[in-house]
Tab-separated table of C-alpha atoms in Angstrom:
chain	number	residue	atom	x	y	z
A	1	MET	CA	88.746	146.898	173.341
A	2	THR	CA	90.650	145.434	176.264
A	3	ASP	CA	92.045	141.933	176.406
A	4	GLN	CA	89.341	141.074	178.996
A	5	GLN	CA	86.659	141.798	176.387
A	6	ILE	CA	88.115	139.436	173.784
A	7	SER	CA	85.727	136.561	173.205
A	8	THR	CA	86.631	132.970	172.385
A	9	PRO	CA	85.823	131.916	168.801
A	10	PRO	CA	82.883	129.483	168.534
A	11	ALA	CA	84.319	125.984	168.636
A	12	GLU	CA	82.363	124.735	165.635
A	13	LEU	CA	83.604	127.544	163.383
A	14	ALA	CA	87.175	127.250	164.661
A	15	GLU	CA	87.112	123.532	163.896
A	16	ALA	CA	85.714	124.155	160.406
A	17	VAL	CA	88.508	126.632	159.684
A	18	ALA	CA	91.161	124.260	161.020
A	19	ALA	CA	89.808	121.519	158.759
A	20	VAL	CA	90.215	123.569	155.561
A	21	LEU	CA	93.665	125.031	156.273
A	22	PRO	CA	95.734	122.084	154.947
A	23	GLY	CA	93.950	122.213	151.599
A	24	ALA	CA	94.229	125.993	151.490
A	25	ARG	CA	97.971	125.676	152.073
A	26	THR	CA	98.270	123.192	149.203
A	27	ASP	CA	96.305	125.435	146.842
A	28	LEU	CA	98.294	128.490	147.908
A	29	GLU	CA	101.485	126.680	146.969
A	30	ALA	CA	100.008	125.803	143.577
A	31	LEU	CA	99.160	129.461	142.957
A	32	VAL	CA	102.642	130.578	144.015
A	33	ARG	CA	104.127	128.271	141.382
A	34	ILE	CA	102.436	130.350	138.660
A	35	PRO	CA	104.672	133.379	137.824
A	36	SER	CA	101.771	135.797	137.297
A	37	ILE	CA	103.875	138.931	136.723
A	38	TRP	CA	101.413	140.944	134.653
A	39	ALA	CA	103.855	143.867	134.449
A	40	ASP	CA	106.150	141.655	132.340
A	41	PRO	CA	104.587	140.909	128.918
A	42	ALA	CA	106.515	137.631	128.872
A	43	HIS	CA	104.263	136.439	131.711
A	44	ALA	CA	100.910	137.496	130.236
A	45	ASP	CA	99.916	133.872	129.620
A	46	ASP	CA	100.993	132.942	133.149
A	47	THR	CA	98.720	135.656	134.542
A	48	ARG	CA	95.832	134.295	132.509
A	49	ARG	CA	96.641	130.817	133.795
A	50	SER	CA	96.614	132.194	137.334
A	51	ALA	CA	93.172	133.746	136.808
A	52	ASP	CA	91.840	130.452	135.451
A	53	ALA	CA	93.245	128.640	138.492
A	54	VAL	CA	91.523	131.068	140.869
A	55	ALA	CA	88.267	130.715	138.933
A	56	ALA	CA	88.467	126.923	139.269
A	57	LEU	CA	89.056	127.225	143.013
A	58	ALA	CA	86.014	129.506	143.319
A	59	ARG	CA	83.848	126.961	141.514
A	60	ASP	CA	85.124	124.221	143.805
A	61	ALA	CA	84.228	126.417	146.797
A	62	GLY	CA	80.579	126.424	145.750
A	63	ALA	CA	80.223	129.694	143.837
A	64	ALA	CA	76.875	130.128	142.126
A	65	ASP	CA	78.584	131.747	139.151
A	66	VAL	CA	82.162	132.544	138.175
A	67	GLN	CA	83.486	134.852	135.470
A	68	VAL	CA	86.966	135.764	134.247
A	69	ILE	CA	86.689	139.371	133.074
A	70	SER	CA	88.931	142.115	131.725
A	71	ALA	CA	88.602	145.601	130.312
A	72	GLY	CA	90.554	147.605	127.763
A	73	GLY	CA	93.223	144.984	127.232
A	74	GLY	CA	93.905	144.758	130.961
A	75	ALA	CA	94.736	141.733	133.051
A	76	PRO	CA	92.169	139.014	133.733
A	77	ALA	CA	90.202	139.351	136.962
A	78	VAL	CA	87.886	136.840	138.611
A	79	VAL	CA	84.378	137.622	139.880
A	80	ALA	CA	82.305	134.978	141.687
A	81	HIS	CA	79.122	135.058	143.768
A	82	TRP	CA	77.713	133.205	146.765
A	83	PRO	CA	74.123	134.284	147.526
A	84	GLY	CA	73.429	134.880	151.198
A	85	PRO	CA	70.360	134.335	153.349
A	86	GLU	CA	67.563	136.802	152.692
A	87	GLY	CA	68.033	140.108	154.451
A	88	THR	CA	71.774	139.749	154.979
A	89	PRO	CA	74.308	142.206	153.586
A	90	THR	CA	76.540	141.556	150.592
A	91	VAL	CA	80.277	141.515	151.298
A	92	MET	CA	82.919	141.957	148.619
A	93	LEU	CA	86.091	139.986	149.327
A	94	TYR	CA	88.986	141.506	147.353
A	95	ALA	CA	92.543	140.325	146.718
A	96	HIS	CA	94.836	140.190	143.682
A	97	HIS	CA	96.536	137.267	141.962
A	98	ASP	CA	99.287	139.143	140.090
A	99	VAL	CA	102.708	139.484	141.683
A	100	GLN	CA	105.814	141.644	141.561
A	101	PRO	CA	108.904	140.700	139.530
A	102	THR	CA	111.396	138.694	141.552
A	103	GLY	CA	114.242	141.206	141.588
A	104	GLY	CA	116.580	138.491	140.347
A	105	ASP	CA	115.947	134.810	141.007
A	106	GLU	CA	119.603	134.314	141.886
A	107	HIS	CA	119.234	136.493	144.992
A	108	TRP	CA	116.602	134.257	146.600
A	109	THR	CA	117.523	131.610	149.150
A	110	THR	CA	115.216	129.181	147.334
A	111	PRO	CA	113.603	129.638	143.880
A	112	PRO	CA	110.910	132.348	144.080
A	113	PHE	CA	108.244	130.287	142.352
A	114	GLU	CA	108.938	127.088	144.261
A	115	PRO	CA	107.151	127.521	147.617
A	116	THR	CA	109.341	126.399	150.495
A	117	GLU	CA	108.641	126.265	154.229
A	118	ARG	CA	111.327	127.380	156.673
A	119	ASP	CA	110.755	128.021	160.376
A	120	GLY	CA	106.995	128.249	160.078
A	121	ARG	CA	107.037	130.594	157.094
A	122	LEU	CA	106.162	129.831	153.476
A	123	TYR	CA	108.628	131.467	151.091
A	124	GLY	CA	107.815	132.397	147.506
A	125	ARG	CA	106.831	135.344	145.354
A	126	GLY	CA	103.179	136.068	146.062
A	127	ALA	CA	103.067	133.818	149.126
A	128	ALA	CA	102.122	136.914	151.129
A	129	ASP	CA	101.309	139.571	148.513
A	130	ASP	CA	98.673	138.699	147.648
A	131	LYS	CA	97.939	135.076	146.913
A	132	ALA	CA	97.617	134.596	150.662
A	133	GLY	CA	94.758	137.102	150.460
A	134	VAL	CA	93.158	135.090	147.653
A	135	MET	CA	93.362	131.884	149.663
A	136	THR	CA	92.178	133.585	152.866
A	137	HIS	CA	88.894	134.382	151.138
A	138	LEU	CA	88.546	130.958	149.528
A	139	ALA	CA	89.384	129.151	152.767
A	140	VAL	CA	86.638	131.082	154.568
A	141	LEU	CA	84.119	130.101	151.910
A	142	ARG	CA	85.241	126.467	152.213
A	143	ALA	CA	84.858	126.631	155.983
A	144	TYR	CA	81.228	127.582	155.400
A	145	ASP	CA	80.906	124.741	152.858
A	146	GLY	CA	79.987	127.240	150.156
A	147	ARG	CA	77.042	128.631	152.154
A	148	PRO	CA	78.315	131.784	153.896
A	149	PRO	CA	76.081	133.627	156.365
A	150	VAL	CA	76.093	136.720	154.112
A	151	GLY	CA	76.047	137.303	150.400
A	152	VAL	CA	79.581	137.238	149.007
A	153	VAL	CA	81.077	138.626	145.823
A	154	LEU	CA	84.675	137.523	145.358
A	155	PHE	CA	86.735	139.954	143.288
A	156	ILE	CA	90.299	138.877	142.505
A	157	GLU	CA	92.130	141.489	140.443
A	158	GLY	CA	95.032	140.761	138.088
A	159	GLU	CA	96.955	144.022	137.742
A	160	GLU	CA	97.242	145.587	141.193
A	161	GLU	CA	101.038	145.465	141.072
A	162	SER	CA	100.862	147.525	137.867
A	163	GLY	CA	98.740	150.253	139.455
A	164	SER	CA	95.291	148.858	138.509
A	165	PRO	CA	95.128	150.847	135.253
A	166	THR	CA	91.871	149.298	134.020
A	167	LEU	CA	90.122	149.008	137.388
A	168	THR	CA	87.974	152.083	136.769
A	169	ALA	CA	86.689	150.528	133.554
A	170	LEU	CA	86.088	147.178	135.273
A	171	LEU	CA	84.076	148.807	138.047
A	172	ALA	CA	82.034	150.762	135.529
A	173	GLU	CA	81.315	147.778	133.279
A	174	HIS	CA	80.518	145.380	136.143
A	175	HIS	CA	79.117	147.778	138.716
A	176	ALA	CA	75.950	145.811	139.437
A	177	SER	CA	77.838	142.531	139.740
A	178	LEU	CA	80.378	143.999	142.169
A	179	ALA	CA	78.071	146.130	144.314
A	180	ALA	CA	78.384	145.410	148.032
A	181	ASP	CA	77.498	146.801	151.444
A	182	VAL	CA	80.904	145.940	152.916
A	183	ILE	CA	84.243	145.684	151.102
A	184	VAL	CA	87.010	143.595	152.688
A	185	ILE	CA	90.392	144.215	151.080
A	186	ALA	CA	92.929	141.556	152.084
A	187	ASP	CA	96.067	143.332	150.885
A	188	ALA	CA	97.661	144.881	153.963
A	189	ALA	CA	99.792	143.849	156.915
A	190	ASN	CA	99.756	143.484	160.695
A	191	PRO	CA	102.299	144.956	163.125
A	192	ALA	CA	103.089	141.461	164.444
A	193	VAL	CA	102.061	137.914	163.634
A	194	ASP	CA	99.776	137.794	166.694
A	195	VAL	CA	98.438	141.375	166.575
A	196	PRO	CA	95.732	142.085	163.977
A	197	ALA	CA	95.379	145.473	162.349
A	198	LEU	CA	92.674	147.403	160.575
A	199	THR	CA	94.440	149.740	158.169
A	200	THR	CA	92.876	153.180	158.299
A	201	SER	CA	95.314	155.187	156.176
A	202	LEU	CA	97.652	154.682	153.238
A	203	ARG	CA	100.110	156.990	151.579
A	204	GLY	CA	99.652	158.091	147.998
A	205	LEU	CA	102.227	157.779	145.217
A	206	VAL	CA	103.415	159.892	142.295
A	207	ASP	CA	106.342	159.447	139.914
A	208	VAL	CA	108.172	161.736	137.506
A	209	VAL	CA	110.993	161.217	135.015
A	210	VAL	CA	113.561	164.024	135.039
A	211	GLU	CA	115.965	164.425	132.104
A	212	VAL	CA	118.972	166.752	132.196
A	213	SER	CA	120.726	167.808	128.964
A	214	MET	CA	123.980	169.757	128.582
A	215	LEU	CA	125.488	168.906	125.202
A	216	GLU	CA	124.407	168.121	121.678
A	217	ARG	CA	126.615	165.027	121.666
A	218	PRO	CA	129.231	163.252	123.810
A	219	VAL	CA	132.602	165.002	123.837
A	220	HIS	CA	136.107	164.008	124.986
A	221	SER	CA	136.512	164.506	128.741
A	222	GLY	CA	140.178	165.472	128.352
A	223	VAL	CA	139.680	168.067	125.651
A	224	TYR	CA	136.545	169.662	127.156
A	225	GLY	CA	136.407	168.545	130.799
A	226	GLY	CA	136.768	171.456	133.204
A	227	PRO	CA	134.904	174.288	131.530
A	228	ILE	CA	132.183	171.902	130.352
A	229	GLY	CA	130.160	169.857	132.816
A	230	ASP	CA	128.444	166.531	132.187
A	231	ALA	CA	124.746	165.764	132.405
A	232	LEU	CA	125.077	162.871	134.828
A	233	THR	CA	126.850	165.011	137.420
A	234	ALA	CA	124.242	167.741	136.944
A	235	LEU	CA	121.489	165.166	137.408
A	236	CYS	CA	123.106	163.833	140.582
A	237	ARG	CA	123.344	167.340	142.021
A	238	THR	CA	119.697	167.908	141.185
A	239	LEU	CA	118.584	164.684	142.828
A	240	ALA	CA	120.634	165.512	145.930
A	241	THR	CA	118.379	168.528	146.579
A	242	LEU	CA	115.371	166.271	147.215
A	243	HIS	CA	116.500	165.785	150.860
A	244	ASP	CA	118.112	167.978	153.458
A	245	ASP	CA	121.133	166.883	155.444
A	246	LYS	CA	118.949	164.916	157.881
A	247	GLY	CA	117.162	163.064	155.114
A	248	GLU	CA	113.934	165.068	155.406
A	249	VAL	CA	112.092	165.551	152.114
A	250	ALA	CA	113.000	169.063	150.936
A	251	VAL	CA	110.193	169.563	148.409
A	252	PRO	CA	108.205	172.534	149.751
A	253	GLY	CA	104.464	172.668	150.290
A	254	LEU	CA	103.794	169.007	151.072
A	255	VAL	CA	101.479	167.665	153.777
A	256	HIS	CA	103.242	166.184	156.820
A	257	GLY	CA	101.097	164.239	159.300
A	258	SER	CA	101.668	163.133	162.872
A	259	SER	CA	101.082	159.840	164.660
A	260	ASP	CA	100.861	158.710	168.268
A	261	ALA	CA	101.599	155.089	167.344
A	262	PRO	CA	104.427	153.647	169.436
A	263	ASP	CA	107.856	153.141	167.909
A	264	PRO	CA	108.802	149.563	167.058
A	265	ASP	CA	112.050	148.162	168.392
A	266	GLU	CA	114.640	149.868	166.195
A	267	ALA	CA	116.965	146.875	166.057
A	268	THR	CA	114.138	144.662	164.835
A	269	TYR	CA	113.028	147.287	162.342
A	270	ARG	CA	116.566	147.610	160.967
A	271	ALA	CA	116.924	143.839	160.722
A	272	ASP	CA	113.578	143.445	158.928
A	273	ALA	CA	114.683	146.058	156.391
A	274	GLY	CA	118.156	144.543	155.969
A	275	LEU	CA	119.845	147.848	156.844
A	276	LEU	CA	123.626	147.515	156.913
A	277	ASP	CA	125.587	148.061	160.116
A	278	GLY	CA	126.279	151.728	160.774
A	279	VAL	CA	123.767	153.028	158.225
A	280	GLU	CA	121.594	155.710	159.819
A	281	LEU	CA	117.825	156.072	159.607
A	282	ILE	CA	116.919	159.228	157.735
A	283	GLY	CA	114.345	161.906	158.481
A	284	SER	CA	112.858	162.865	161.831
A	285	GLY	CA	109.970	161.905	164.051
A	286	SER	CA	108.877	158.465	165.136
A	287	ILE	CA	109.242	155.540	162.755
A	288	PRO	CA	105.437	155.251	162.310
A	289	GLU	CA	105.335	158.947	161.398
A	290	ARG	CA	108.134	158.604	158.877
A	291	VAL	CA	106.638	155.464	157.345
A	292	ASN	CA	102.927	156.224	157.412
A	293	VAL	CA	102.086	159.934	157.542
A	294	LYS	CA	105.034	161.863	156.091
A	295	PRO	CA	106.199	162.120	152.486
A	296	ALA	CA	109.161	160.099	151.250
A	297	VAL	CA	111.207	160.449	148.066
A	298	ALA	CA	113.330	157.812	146.349
A	299	VAL	CA	115.258	157.608	143.084
A	300	LEU	CA	114.099	154.365	141.488
A	301	GLY	CA	116.329	154.266	138.434
A	302	ILE	CA	118.847	156.176	136.332
A	303	ASP	CA	119.528	155.921	132.597
A	304	ALA	CA	123.306	156.197	132.211
A	305	PRO	CA	126.078	154.008	130.821
A	306	ARG	CA	126.957	150.886	132.789
A	307	VAL	CA	130.330	151.043	134.498
A	308	ALA	CA	131.617	148.243	132.281
A	309	GLU	CA	130.601	150.253	129.206
A	310	ALA	CA	131.825	153.685	130.318
A	311	SER	CA	134.270	155.693	128.204
A	312	ASN	CA	136.130	158.972	128.663
A	313	VAL	CA	133.402	161.253	127.367
A	314	LEU	CA	131.185	163.891	128.927
A	315	LEU	CA	127.616	162.617	128.809
A	316	PRO	CA	125.239	164.907	126.939
A	317	ARG	CA	122.105	163.817	128.804
A	318	ALA	CA	120.945	161.630	131.668
A	319	ARG	CA	117.593	160.897	133.230
A	320	ALA	CA	116.101	159.381	136.360
A	321	MET	CA	112.771	158.207	137.710
A	322	VAL	CA	111.829	159.830	140.995
A	323	SER	CA	109.072	158.398	143.162
A	324	MET	CA	107.339	160.209	146.011
A	325	ARG	CA	105.046	158.764	148.671
A	326	LEU	CA	102.388	161.179	149.906
A	327	ALA	CA	100.964	161.700	153.370
A	328	PRO	CA	97.233	161.145	153.939
A	329	GLY	CA	95.409	164.380	153.206
A	330	GLU	CA	97.683	165.308	150.312
A	331	ASP	CA	96.391	166.083	146.817
A	332	ALA	CA	98.344	163.818	144.468
A	333	ALA	CA	98.250	166.064	141.395
A	334	GLN	CA	99.335	169.095	143.419
A	335	ALA	CA	102.168	167.134	145.039
A	336	GLN	CA	103.354	165.869	141.660
A	337	ARG	CA	103.516	169.460	140.401
A	338	ALA	CA	105.466	170.487	143.491
A	339	LEU	CA	107.991	167.705	142.871
A	340	ALA	CA	108.386	168.668	139.215
A	341	GLU	CA	108.818	172.354	140.038
A	342	HIS	CA	111.420	171.567	142.704
A	343	LEU	CA	113.491	169.558	140.223
A	344	GLU	CA	113.211	172.272	137.570
A	345	ARG	CA	114.368	174.961	140.025
A	346	ASN	CA	117.367	173.024	141.255
A	347	VAL	CA	119.174	171.983	138.082
A	348	PRO	CA	122.688	173.510	138.179
A	349	TRP	CA	124.844	175.293	135.604
A	350	GLY	CA	122.008	176.314	133.310
A	351	ALA	CA	121.473	172.726	132.198
A	352	HIS	CA	118.291	172.045	130.299
A	353	VAL	CA	115.721	170.010	132.174
A	354	THR	CA	112.529	168.218	131.225
A	355	VAL	CA	110.261	166.693	133.872
A	356	THR	CA	107.617	164.260	132.642
A	357	PRO	CA	104.919	163.281	135.169
A	358	SER	CA	103.727	159.685	135.121
A	359	THR	CA	100.043	159.018	134.585
A	360	GLY	CA	99.875	156.387	137.346
A	361	VAL	CA	98.868	158.646	140.241
A	362	ALA	CA	97.715	157.032	143.492
A	363	GLU	CA	95.761	159.223	145.872
A	364	PRO	CA	96.396	158.766	149.595
A	365	PHE	CA	93.515	157.336	151.570
A	366	SER	CA	92.186	157.572	155.093
A	367	LEU	CA	88.982	156.569	156.826
A	368	SER	CA	87.324	156.786	160.204
A	369	ALA	CA	86.802	153.252	161.487
A	370	THR	CA	83.548	153.993	163.283
A	371	GLY	CA	80.204	152.259	163.107
A	372	GLU	CA	78.744	148.790	163.485
A	373	VAL	CA	80.773	147.145	160.700
A	374	TYR	CA	84.070	148.275	162.218
A	375	ASP	CA	82.913	147.211	165.684
A	376	HIS	CA	82.199	143.738	164.290
A	377	ALA	CA	85.603	143.689	162.604
A	378	ARG	CA	87.458	144.644	165.781
A	379	ALA	CA	85.616	141.976	167.751
A	380	ALA	CA	86.179	139.272	165.120
A	381	PHE	CA	89.871	139.935	164.580
A	382	SER	CA	90.605	140.322	168.290
A	383	SER	CA	88.889	137.012	168.986
A	384	ALA	CA	90.775	135.136	166.259
A	385	TYR	CA	94.193	136.525	167.173
A	386	GLY	CA	93.755	136.546	170.931
A	387	ASN	CA	94.967	140.149	171.057
A	388	SER	CA	93.132	143.419	170.588
A	389	ALA	CA	92.947	144.699	167.034
A	390	VAL	CA	94.786	147.957	166.420
A	391	GLU	CA	94.196	150.697	163.886
A	392	THR	CA	97.240	151.567	161.847
A	393	GLY	CA	98.463	153.349	158.777
A	394	ILE	CA	100.771	151.797	156.237
A	395	GLY	CA	103.361	153.514	154.111
A	396	GLY	CA	102.484	151.720	150.909
A	397	SER	CA	99.921	152.818	148.349
A	398	ILE	CA	96.854	150.880	147.231
A	399	PRO	CA	95.343	153.240	144.656
A	400	PHE	CA	92.208	151.227	144.012
A	401	ILE	CA	90.892	151.690	147.574
A	402	ALA	CA	89.964	155.289	146.870
A	403	GLU	CA	88.400	154.094	143.607
A	404	PHE	CA	86.235	151.577	145.486
A	405	ALA	CA	85.183	154.259	147.957
A	406	ARG	CA	84.136	156.564	145.109
A	407	THR	CA	82.334	153.830	143.166
A	408	PHE	CA	80.463	152.378	146.159
A	409	PRO	CA	80.083	155.391	148.461
A	410	GLY	CA	77.722	153.656	150.875
A	411	ALA	CA	79.968	150.656	151.506
A	412	ALA	CA	82.129	150.258	154.599
A	413	VAL	CA	85.722	149.545	153.548
A	414	LEU	CA	87.860	147.236	155.700
A	415	VAL	CA	91.554	146.928	154.845
A	416	THR	CA	93.046	143.787	156.373
A	417	GLY	CA	95.678	141.214	155.457
A	418	VAL	CA	98.064	138.490	156.521
A	419	GLY	CA	101.408	140.190	156.025
A	420	ASP	CA	103.743	141.129	158.863
A	421	PRO	CA	106.997	143.125	159.103
A	422	ALA	CA	109.066	140.075	158.125
A	423	SER	CA	107.023	139.283	155.001
A	424	ARG	CA	109.312	141.305	152.685
A	425	TRP	CA	106.563	142.247	150.263
A	426	HIS	CA	108.054	143.139	146.859
A	427	GLY	CA	111.474	142.062	148.137
A	428	ILE	CA	113.805	139.100	148.048
A	429	ASP	CA	112.637	136.040	150.039
A	430	GLU	CA	109.008	137.162	150.420
A	431	SER	CA	107.211	134.945	152.922
A	432	LEU	CA	103.984	134.230	154.781
A	433	HIS	CA	103.808	133.299	158.473
A	434	LEU	CA	101.625	130.196	158.370
A	435	GLY	CA	100.302	130.579	161.906
A	436	MET	CA	99.140	134.098	161.122
A	437	PHE	CA	97.519	132.848	157.913
A	438	GLY	CA	95.347	130.513	159.985
A	439	ARG	CA	94.395	133.315	162.366
A	440	GLY	CA	93.552	135.551	159.405
A	441	VAL	CA	91.191	132.947	157.945
A	442	LEU	CA	89.446	132.506	161.285
A	443	ALA	CA	89.156	136.283	161.731
A	444	GLU	CA	87.459	136.737	158.373
A	445	ALA	CA	85.143	133.794	159.010
A	446	LEU	CA	84.135	135.353	162.333
A	447	LEU	CA	83.587	138.696	160.609
A	448	LEU	CA	81.157	137.187	158.103
A	449	SER	CA	79.372	135.424	160.958
A	450	ARG	CA	78.918	138.675	162.864
A	451	LEU	CA	77.839	140.586	159.748
A	452	GLY	CA	75.260	137.858	159.141
A	453	GLY	CA	73.820	138.355	162.608
A	454	GLN	CA	75.398	135.249	164.123
A	455	ASP	CA	77.194	136.925	167.030
């Protein structure tokens, strides 16, 4: 689609969206104030309170019915319905109301659960990921005064940041209630605040815990150090084999993709990431290739004594969690085995090693954005943003997307969102660009209009 083909949004709909944005902003701030960190048992009640708040907002937006559901002891999710005109498709609008831990409240410029506006951005944990997605959907339904031009099922999950462990059970138990012809997942990002994206690929994710053992017990480093090594050094040497000297992932047999997406400005990219002066980018290929379609490995944590608690002993054992992102087209179970085998082969000095795979495997996902639904989406998002929609991959993993595709094989899946490179999802000072939020609401409203035959 060229810029010349971008249509102007209908004035009446644009005005309706503009009218609901102040209230949506207020309600978004109220949701951000709820620390719905389901991964932390101390915040289980907060997550339930968050679900109840979303359910109340759905009722206020004219839902015909609203339920707070869960499965197998999992987090509370919200399901609500708006019947559409006869003969129109049913559209599922998905987002999640749980959020990541803060990473330390003291590191934030302003308190993470006290939403604060600075320079046109709303700061707070969940302001972008993904309570903005929740309020995008609800604002659209408000703009239509609770009578959307299509049938709508709103599905707001409560444990996405924990890997959606009970989603399969939820989909099985509530299959009929959640069935849809189109699934809109508002949990992704755009390349810029004025350039909308349809996400067509995501990397997968696997984790393992590797434990290295060398001694039955700690021993004095002066009496035994020299002939006897320590487990922490052996672990560090093992972990160092995960990359070559350029920073390329050195685990053999993995899928590596390619991309013709243009490189972003490197200075901007480095600044968005907070990379320190003089620190090099690792790996090879374009930045979109390295982020979206090639594997990446990171050490997420190590069990070892704190520096303040260290003593002059050789450590008998040490362990680490290793995480690996997978390129689209990879088989997650096979890649996890390859990672485990690489670690087992590369432990030095005859040290004993145990590699324990995690059960939270996320398959990579890709789709071909062809057909009438995707044409409507490109037209709607281009119109709302004033720039042509682009197709992009993202380096993160959203494991439930593949689950939706398997459960509802006939549905078209659209992955959208109102994040941008400066949103710092999962990081310190997460934020939402408020202008982009408004464009995202208008884009989704236009999409429902087009899907309902109101071109």
